Backbone atoms as SQL, in Angstrom:
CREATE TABLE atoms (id INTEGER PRIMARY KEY, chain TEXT, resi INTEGER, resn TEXT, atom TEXT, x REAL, y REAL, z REAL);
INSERT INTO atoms VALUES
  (1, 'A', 1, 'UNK', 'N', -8.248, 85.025, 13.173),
  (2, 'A', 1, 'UNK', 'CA', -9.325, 84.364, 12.484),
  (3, 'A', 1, 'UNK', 'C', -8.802, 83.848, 11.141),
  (4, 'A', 2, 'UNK', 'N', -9.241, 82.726, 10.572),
  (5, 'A', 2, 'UNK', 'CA', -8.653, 82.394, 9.663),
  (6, 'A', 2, 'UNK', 'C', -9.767, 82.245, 8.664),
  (7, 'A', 3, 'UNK', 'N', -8.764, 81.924, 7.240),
  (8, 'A', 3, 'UNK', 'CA', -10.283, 81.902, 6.177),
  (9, 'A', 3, 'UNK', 'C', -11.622, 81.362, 6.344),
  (10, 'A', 4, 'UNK', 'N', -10.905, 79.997, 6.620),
  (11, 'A', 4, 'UNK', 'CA', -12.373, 78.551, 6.985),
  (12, 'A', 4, 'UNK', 'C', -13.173, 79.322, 7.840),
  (13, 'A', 5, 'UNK', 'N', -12.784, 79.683, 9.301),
  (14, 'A', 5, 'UNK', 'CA', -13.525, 80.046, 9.879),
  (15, 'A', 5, 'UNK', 'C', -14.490, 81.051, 9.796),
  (16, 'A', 6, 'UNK', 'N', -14.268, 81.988, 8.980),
  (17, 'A', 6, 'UNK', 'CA', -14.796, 83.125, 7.951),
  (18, 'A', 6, 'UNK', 'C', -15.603, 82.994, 7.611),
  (19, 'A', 7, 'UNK', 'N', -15.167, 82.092, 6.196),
  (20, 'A', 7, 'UNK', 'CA', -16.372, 81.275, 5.252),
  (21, 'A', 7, 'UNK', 'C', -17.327, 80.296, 6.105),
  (22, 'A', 8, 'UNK', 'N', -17.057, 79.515, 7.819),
  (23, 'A', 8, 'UNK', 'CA', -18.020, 78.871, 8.145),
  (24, 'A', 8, 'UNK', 'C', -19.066, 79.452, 8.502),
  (25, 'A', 9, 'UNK', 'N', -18.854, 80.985, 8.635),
  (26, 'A', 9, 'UNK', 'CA', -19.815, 81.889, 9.577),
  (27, 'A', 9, 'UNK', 'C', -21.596, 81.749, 8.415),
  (28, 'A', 10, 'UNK', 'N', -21.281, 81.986, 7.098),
  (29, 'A', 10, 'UNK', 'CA', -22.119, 82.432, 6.199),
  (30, 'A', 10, 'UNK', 'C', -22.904, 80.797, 5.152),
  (31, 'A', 11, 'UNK', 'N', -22.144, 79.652, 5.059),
  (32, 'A', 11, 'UNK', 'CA', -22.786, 79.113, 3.936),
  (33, 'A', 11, 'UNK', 'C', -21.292, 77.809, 4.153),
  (34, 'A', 12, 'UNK', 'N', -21.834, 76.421, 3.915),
  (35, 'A', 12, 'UNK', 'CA', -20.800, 75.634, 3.825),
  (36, 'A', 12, 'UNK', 'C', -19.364, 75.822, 3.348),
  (37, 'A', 13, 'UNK', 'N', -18.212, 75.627, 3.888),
  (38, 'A', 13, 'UNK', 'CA', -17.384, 75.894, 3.644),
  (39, 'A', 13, 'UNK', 'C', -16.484, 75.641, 2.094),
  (40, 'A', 14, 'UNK', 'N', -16.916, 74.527, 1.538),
  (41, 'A', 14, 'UNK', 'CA', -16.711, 74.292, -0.078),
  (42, 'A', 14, 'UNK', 'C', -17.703, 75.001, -0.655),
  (43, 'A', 15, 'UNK', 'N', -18.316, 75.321, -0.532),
  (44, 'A', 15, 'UNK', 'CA', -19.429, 76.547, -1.742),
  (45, 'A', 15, 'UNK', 'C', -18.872, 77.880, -1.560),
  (46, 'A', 16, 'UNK', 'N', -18.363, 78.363, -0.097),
  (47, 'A', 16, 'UNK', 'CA', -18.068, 79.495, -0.385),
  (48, 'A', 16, 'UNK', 'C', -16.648, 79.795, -0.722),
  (49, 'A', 17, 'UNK', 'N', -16.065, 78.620, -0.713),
  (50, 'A', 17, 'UNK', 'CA', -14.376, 78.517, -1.510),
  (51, 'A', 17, 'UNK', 'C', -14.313, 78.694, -2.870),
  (52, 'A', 18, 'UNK', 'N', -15.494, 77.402, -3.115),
  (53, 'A', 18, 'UNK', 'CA', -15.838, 77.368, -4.891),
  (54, 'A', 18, 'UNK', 'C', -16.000, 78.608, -5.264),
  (55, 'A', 19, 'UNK', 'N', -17.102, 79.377, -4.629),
  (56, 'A', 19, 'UNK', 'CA', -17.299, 80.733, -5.271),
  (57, 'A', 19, 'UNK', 'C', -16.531, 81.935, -4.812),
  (58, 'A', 20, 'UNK', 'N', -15.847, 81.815, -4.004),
  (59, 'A', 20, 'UNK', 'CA', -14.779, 82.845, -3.922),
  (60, 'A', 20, 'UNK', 'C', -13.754, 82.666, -5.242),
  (61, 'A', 21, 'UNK', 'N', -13.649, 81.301, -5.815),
  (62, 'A', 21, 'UNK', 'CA', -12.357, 80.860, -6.664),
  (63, 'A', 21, 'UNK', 'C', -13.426, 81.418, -7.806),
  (64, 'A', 22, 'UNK', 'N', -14.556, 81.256, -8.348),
  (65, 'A', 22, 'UNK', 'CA', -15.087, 81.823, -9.210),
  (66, 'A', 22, 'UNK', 'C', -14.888, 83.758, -9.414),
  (67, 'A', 23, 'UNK', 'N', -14.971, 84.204, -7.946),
  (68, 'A', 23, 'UNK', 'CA', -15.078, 85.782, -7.745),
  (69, 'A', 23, 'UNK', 'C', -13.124, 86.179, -8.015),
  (70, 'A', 24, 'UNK', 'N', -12.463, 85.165, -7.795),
  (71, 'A', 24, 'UNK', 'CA', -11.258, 85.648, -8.733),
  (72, 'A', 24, 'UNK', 'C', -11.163, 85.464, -9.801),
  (73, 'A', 25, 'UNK', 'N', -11.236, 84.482, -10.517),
  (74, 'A', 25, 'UNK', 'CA', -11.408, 83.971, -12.021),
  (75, 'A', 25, 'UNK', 'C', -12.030, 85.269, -12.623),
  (76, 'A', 26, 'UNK', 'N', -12.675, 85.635, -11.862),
  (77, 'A', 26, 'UNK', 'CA', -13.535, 86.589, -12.700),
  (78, 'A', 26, 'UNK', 'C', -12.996, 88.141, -12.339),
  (79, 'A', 27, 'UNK', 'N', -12.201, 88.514, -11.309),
  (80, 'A', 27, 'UNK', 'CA', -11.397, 89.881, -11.118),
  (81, 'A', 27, 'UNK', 'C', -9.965, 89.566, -12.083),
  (82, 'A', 28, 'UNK', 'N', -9.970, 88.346, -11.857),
  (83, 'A', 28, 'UNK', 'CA', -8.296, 87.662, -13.261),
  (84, 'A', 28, 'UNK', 'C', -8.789, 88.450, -14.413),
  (85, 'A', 29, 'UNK', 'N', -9.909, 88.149, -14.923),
  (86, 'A', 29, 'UNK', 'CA', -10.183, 88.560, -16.106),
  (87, 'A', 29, 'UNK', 'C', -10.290, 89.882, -16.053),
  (88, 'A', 30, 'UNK', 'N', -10.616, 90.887, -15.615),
  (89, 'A', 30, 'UNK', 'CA', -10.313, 92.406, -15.525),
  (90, 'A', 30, 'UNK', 'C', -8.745, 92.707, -16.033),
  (91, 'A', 31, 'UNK', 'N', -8.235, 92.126, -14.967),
  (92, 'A', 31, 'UNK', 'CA', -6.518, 92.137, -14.920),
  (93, 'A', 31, 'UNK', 'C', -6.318, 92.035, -16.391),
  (94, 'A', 32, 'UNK', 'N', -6.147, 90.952, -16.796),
  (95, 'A', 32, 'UNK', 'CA', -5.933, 90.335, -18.164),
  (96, 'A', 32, 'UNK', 'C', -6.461, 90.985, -19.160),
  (97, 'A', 33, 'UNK', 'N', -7.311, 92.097, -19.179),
  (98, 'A', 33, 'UNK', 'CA', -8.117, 92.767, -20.307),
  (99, 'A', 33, 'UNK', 'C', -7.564, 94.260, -20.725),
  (100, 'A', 34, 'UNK', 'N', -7.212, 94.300, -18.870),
  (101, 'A', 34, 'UNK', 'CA', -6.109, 95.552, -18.883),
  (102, 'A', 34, 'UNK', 'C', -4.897, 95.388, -19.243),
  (103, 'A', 35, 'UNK', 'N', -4.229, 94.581, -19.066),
  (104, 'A', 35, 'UNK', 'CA', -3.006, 94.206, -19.665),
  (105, 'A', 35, 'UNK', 'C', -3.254, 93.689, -21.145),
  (106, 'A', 36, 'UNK', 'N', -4.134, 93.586, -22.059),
  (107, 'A', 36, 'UNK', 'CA', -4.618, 93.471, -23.390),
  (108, 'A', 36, 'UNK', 'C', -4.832, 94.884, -23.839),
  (109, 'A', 37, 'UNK', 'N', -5.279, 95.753, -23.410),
  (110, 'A', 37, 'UNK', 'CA', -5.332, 96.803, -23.352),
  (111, 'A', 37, 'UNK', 'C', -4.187, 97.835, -23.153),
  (112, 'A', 38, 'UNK', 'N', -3.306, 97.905, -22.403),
  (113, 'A', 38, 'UNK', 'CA', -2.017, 97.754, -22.281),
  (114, 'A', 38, 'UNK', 'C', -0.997, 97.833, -23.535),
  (115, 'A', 39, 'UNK', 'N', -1.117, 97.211, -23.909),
  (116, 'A', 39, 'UNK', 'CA', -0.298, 96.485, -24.688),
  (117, 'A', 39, 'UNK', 'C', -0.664, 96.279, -26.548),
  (118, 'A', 40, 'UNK', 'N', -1.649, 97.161, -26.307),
  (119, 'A', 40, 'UNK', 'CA', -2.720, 97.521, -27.906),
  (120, 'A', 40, 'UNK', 'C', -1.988, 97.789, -28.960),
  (121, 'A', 41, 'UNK', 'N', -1.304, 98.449, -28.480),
  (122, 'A', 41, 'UNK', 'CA', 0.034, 99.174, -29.783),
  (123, 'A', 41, 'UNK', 'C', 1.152, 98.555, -30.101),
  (124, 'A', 42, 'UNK', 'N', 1.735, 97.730, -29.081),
  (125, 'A', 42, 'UNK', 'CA', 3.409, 97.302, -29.546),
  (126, 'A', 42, 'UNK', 'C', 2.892, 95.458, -29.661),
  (127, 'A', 43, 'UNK', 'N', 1.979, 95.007, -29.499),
  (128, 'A', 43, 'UNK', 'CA', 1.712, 93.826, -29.792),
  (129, 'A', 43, 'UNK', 'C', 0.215, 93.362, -30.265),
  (130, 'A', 44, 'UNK', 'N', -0.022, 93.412, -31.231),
  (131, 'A', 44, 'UNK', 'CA', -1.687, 93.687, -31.617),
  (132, 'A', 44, 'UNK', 'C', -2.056, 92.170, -31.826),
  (133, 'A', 45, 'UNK', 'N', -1.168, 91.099, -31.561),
  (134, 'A', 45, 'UNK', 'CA', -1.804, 90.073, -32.212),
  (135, 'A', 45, 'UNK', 'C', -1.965, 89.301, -30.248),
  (136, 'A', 46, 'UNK', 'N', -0.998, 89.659, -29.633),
  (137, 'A', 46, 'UNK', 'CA', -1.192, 89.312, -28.096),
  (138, 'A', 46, 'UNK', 'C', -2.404, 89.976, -27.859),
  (139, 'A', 47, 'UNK', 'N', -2.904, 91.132, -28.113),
  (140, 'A', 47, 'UNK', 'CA', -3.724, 91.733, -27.787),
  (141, 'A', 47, 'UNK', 'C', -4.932, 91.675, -28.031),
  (142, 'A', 48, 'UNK', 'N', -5.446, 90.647, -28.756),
  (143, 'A', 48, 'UNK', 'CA', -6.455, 89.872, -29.529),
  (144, 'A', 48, 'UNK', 'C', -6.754, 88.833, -28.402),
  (145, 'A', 49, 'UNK', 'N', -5.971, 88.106, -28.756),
  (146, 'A', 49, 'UNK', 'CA', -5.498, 86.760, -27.258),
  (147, 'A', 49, 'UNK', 'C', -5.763, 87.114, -25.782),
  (148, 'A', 50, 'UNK', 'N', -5.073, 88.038, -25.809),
  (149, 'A', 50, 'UNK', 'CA', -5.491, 88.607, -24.251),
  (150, 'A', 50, 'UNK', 'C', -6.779, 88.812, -24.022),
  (151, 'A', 51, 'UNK', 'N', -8.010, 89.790, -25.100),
  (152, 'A', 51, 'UNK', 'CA', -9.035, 89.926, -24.560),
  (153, 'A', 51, 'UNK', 'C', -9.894, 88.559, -24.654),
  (154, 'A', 52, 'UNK', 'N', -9.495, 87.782, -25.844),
  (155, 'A', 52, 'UNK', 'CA', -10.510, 86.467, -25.435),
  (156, 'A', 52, 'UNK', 'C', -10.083, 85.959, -24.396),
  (157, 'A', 53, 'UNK', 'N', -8.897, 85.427, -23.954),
  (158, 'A', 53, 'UNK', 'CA', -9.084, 84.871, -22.533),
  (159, 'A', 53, 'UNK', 'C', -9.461, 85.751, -21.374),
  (160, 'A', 54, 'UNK', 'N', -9.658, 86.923, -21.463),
  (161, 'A', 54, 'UNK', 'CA', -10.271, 87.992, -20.734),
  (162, 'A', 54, 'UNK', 'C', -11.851, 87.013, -20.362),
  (163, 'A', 55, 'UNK', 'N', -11.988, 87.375, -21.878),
  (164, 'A', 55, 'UNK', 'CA', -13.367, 86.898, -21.746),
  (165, 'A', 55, 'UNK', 'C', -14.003, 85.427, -21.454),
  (166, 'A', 56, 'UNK', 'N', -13.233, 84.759, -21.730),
  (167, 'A', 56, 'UNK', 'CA', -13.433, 83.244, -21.412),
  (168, 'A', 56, 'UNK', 'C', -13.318, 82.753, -19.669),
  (169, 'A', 57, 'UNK', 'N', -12.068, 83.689, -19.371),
  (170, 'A', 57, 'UNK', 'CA', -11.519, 83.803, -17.748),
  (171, 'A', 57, 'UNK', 'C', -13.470, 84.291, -16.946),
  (172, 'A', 58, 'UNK', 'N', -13.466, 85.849, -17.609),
  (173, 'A', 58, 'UNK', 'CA', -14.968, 86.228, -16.890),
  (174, 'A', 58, 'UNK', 'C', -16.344, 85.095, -16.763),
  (175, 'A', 59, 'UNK', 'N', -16.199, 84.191, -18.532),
  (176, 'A', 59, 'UNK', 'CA', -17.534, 83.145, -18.270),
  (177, 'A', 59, 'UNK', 'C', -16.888, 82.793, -17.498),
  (178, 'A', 60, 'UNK', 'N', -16.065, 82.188, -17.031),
  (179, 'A', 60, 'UNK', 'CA', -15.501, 80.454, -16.322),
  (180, 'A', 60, 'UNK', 'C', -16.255, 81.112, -14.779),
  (181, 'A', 61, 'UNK', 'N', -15.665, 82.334, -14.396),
  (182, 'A', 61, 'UNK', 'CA', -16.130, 82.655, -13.070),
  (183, 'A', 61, 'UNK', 'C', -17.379, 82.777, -13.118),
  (184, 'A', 62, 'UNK', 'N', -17.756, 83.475, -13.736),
  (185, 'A', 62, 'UNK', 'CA', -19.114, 84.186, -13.775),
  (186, 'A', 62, 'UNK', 'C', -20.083, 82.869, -13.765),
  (187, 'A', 63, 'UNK', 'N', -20.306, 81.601, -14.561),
  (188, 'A', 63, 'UNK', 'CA', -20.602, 80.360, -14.563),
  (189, 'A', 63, 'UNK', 'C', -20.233, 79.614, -13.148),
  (190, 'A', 64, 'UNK', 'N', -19.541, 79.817, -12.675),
  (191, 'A', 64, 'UNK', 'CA', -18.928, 79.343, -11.410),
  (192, 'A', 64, 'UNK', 'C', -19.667, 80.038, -10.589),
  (193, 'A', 65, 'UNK', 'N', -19.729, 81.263, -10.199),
  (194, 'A', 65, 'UNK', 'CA', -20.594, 81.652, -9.258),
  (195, 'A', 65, 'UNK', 'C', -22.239, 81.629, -9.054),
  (196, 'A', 66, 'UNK', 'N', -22.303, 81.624, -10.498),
  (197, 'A', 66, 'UNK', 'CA', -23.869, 81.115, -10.529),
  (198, 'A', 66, 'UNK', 'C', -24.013, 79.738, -10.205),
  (199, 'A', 67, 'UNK', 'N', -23.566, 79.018, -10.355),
  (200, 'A', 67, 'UNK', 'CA', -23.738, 77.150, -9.914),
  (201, 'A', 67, 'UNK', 'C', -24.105, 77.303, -8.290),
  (202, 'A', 68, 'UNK', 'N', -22.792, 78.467, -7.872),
  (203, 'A', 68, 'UNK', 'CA', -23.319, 77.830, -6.520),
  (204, 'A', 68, 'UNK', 'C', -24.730, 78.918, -5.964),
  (205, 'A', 69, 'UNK', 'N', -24.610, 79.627, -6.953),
  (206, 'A', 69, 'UNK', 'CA', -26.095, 80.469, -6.555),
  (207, 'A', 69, 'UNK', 'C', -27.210, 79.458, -6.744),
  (208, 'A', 70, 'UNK', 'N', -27.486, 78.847, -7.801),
  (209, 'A', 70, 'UNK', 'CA', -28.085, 77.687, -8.455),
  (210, 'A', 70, 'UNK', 'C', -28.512, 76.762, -7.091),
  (211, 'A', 71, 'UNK', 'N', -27.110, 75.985, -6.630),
  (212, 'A', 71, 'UNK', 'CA', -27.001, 75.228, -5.905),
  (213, 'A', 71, 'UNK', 'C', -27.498, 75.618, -4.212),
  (214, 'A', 72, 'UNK', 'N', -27.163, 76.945, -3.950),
  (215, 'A', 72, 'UNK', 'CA', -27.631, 77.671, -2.840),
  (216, 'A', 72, 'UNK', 'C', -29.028, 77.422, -2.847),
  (217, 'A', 73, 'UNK', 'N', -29.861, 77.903, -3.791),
  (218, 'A', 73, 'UNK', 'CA', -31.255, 78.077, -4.061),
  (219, 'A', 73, 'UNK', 'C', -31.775, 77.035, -3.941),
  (220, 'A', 74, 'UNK', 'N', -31.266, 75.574, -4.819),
  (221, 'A', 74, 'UNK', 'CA', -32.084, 74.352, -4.537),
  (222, 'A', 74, 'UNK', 'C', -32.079, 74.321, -2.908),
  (223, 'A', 75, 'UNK', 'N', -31.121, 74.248, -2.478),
  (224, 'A', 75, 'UNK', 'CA', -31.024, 73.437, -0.696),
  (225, 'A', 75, 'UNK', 'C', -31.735, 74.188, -0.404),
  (226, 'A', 76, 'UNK', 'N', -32.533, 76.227, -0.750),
  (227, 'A', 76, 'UNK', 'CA', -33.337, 76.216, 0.007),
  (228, 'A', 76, 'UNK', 'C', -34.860, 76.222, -0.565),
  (229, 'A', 77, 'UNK', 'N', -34.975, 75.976, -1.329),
  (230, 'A', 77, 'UNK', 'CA', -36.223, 75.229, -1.823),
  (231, 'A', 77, 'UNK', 'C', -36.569, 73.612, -1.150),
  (232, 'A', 78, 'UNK', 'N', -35.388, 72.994, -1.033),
  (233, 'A', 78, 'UNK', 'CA', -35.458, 71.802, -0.256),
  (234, 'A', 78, 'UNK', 'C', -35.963, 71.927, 1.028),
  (235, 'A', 79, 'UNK', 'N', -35.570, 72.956, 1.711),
  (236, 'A', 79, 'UNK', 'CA', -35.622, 73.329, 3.096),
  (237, 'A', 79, 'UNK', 'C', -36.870, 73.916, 3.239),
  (238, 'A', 80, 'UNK', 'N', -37.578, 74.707, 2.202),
  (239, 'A', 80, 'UNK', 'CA', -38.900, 75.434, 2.327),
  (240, 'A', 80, 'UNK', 'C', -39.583, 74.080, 2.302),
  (241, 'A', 81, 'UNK', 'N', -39.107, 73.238, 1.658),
  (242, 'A', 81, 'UNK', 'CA', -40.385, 72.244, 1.161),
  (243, 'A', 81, 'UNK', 'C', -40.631, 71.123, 2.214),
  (244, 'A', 82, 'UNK', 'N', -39.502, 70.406, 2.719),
  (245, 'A', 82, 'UNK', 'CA', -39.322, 69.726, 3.987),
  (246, 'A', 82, 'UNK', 'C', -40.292, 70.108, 5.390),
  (247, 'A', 83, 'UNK', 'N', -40.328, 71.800, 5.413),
  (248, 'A', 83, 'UNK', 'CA', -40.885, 72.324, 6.423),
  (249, 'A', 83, 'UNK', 'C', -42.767, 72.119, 6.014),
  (250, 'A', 84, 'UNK', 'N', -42.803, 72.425, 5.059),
  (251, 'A', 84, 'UNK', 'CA', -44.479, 71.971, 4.526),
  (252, 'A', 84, 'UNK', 'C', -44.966, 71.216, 4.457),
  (253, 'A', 85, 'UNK', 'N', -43.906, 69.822, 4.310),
  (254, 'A', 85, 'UNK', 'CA', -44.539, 68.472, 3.612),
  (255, 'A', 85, 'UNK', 'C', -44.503, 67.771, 4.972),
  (256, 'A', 86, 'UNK', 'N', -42.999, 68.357, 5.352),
  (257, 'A', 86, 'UNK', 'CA', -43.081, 67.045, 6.855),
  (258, 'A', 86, 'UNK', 'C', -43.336, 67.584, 8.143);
């Protein structure tokens, strides 16, 4: 079985790529916070750096996965509404 076919089972195949790439962006940033963390003592000015892009890495995903939650929700508001109107 391969990815595509995976992701076709549940939700279009570019939304659930997009938000899989969001659900790493956003485990990156764990990584990156620990390794800021890490590294607290022998480099304190990397270690500054590290947690903001920690944190910038977590919005980017975290923003990313909500769009397509966002975007999920309209199509089915579209779909509730289609069924009522037409």
């Amino acid at each position: 079985m391969t990815i595509r076919s995976y992701l076709d089972r549940f939700v279009h195949p570019w939304i659930a790529a997009i938000a899989t790439v969001g659900a790493l962006l956003w485990l990156a940033s764990f990584i990156v916070a620990a390794i800021g963390l890490g590294i607290r003592t022998s480099h304190p000015l990397w270690n500054i750096r590290l947690f903001a892009a920690s944190g910038y890495l977590g919005l980017l995903g975290m923003g990313i996965i909500a769009a397509c939650a966002l975007w999920l929700g309209g199509l089915r508001i579209v779909q509730v509404t289609r069924r009522f109107v037409g």
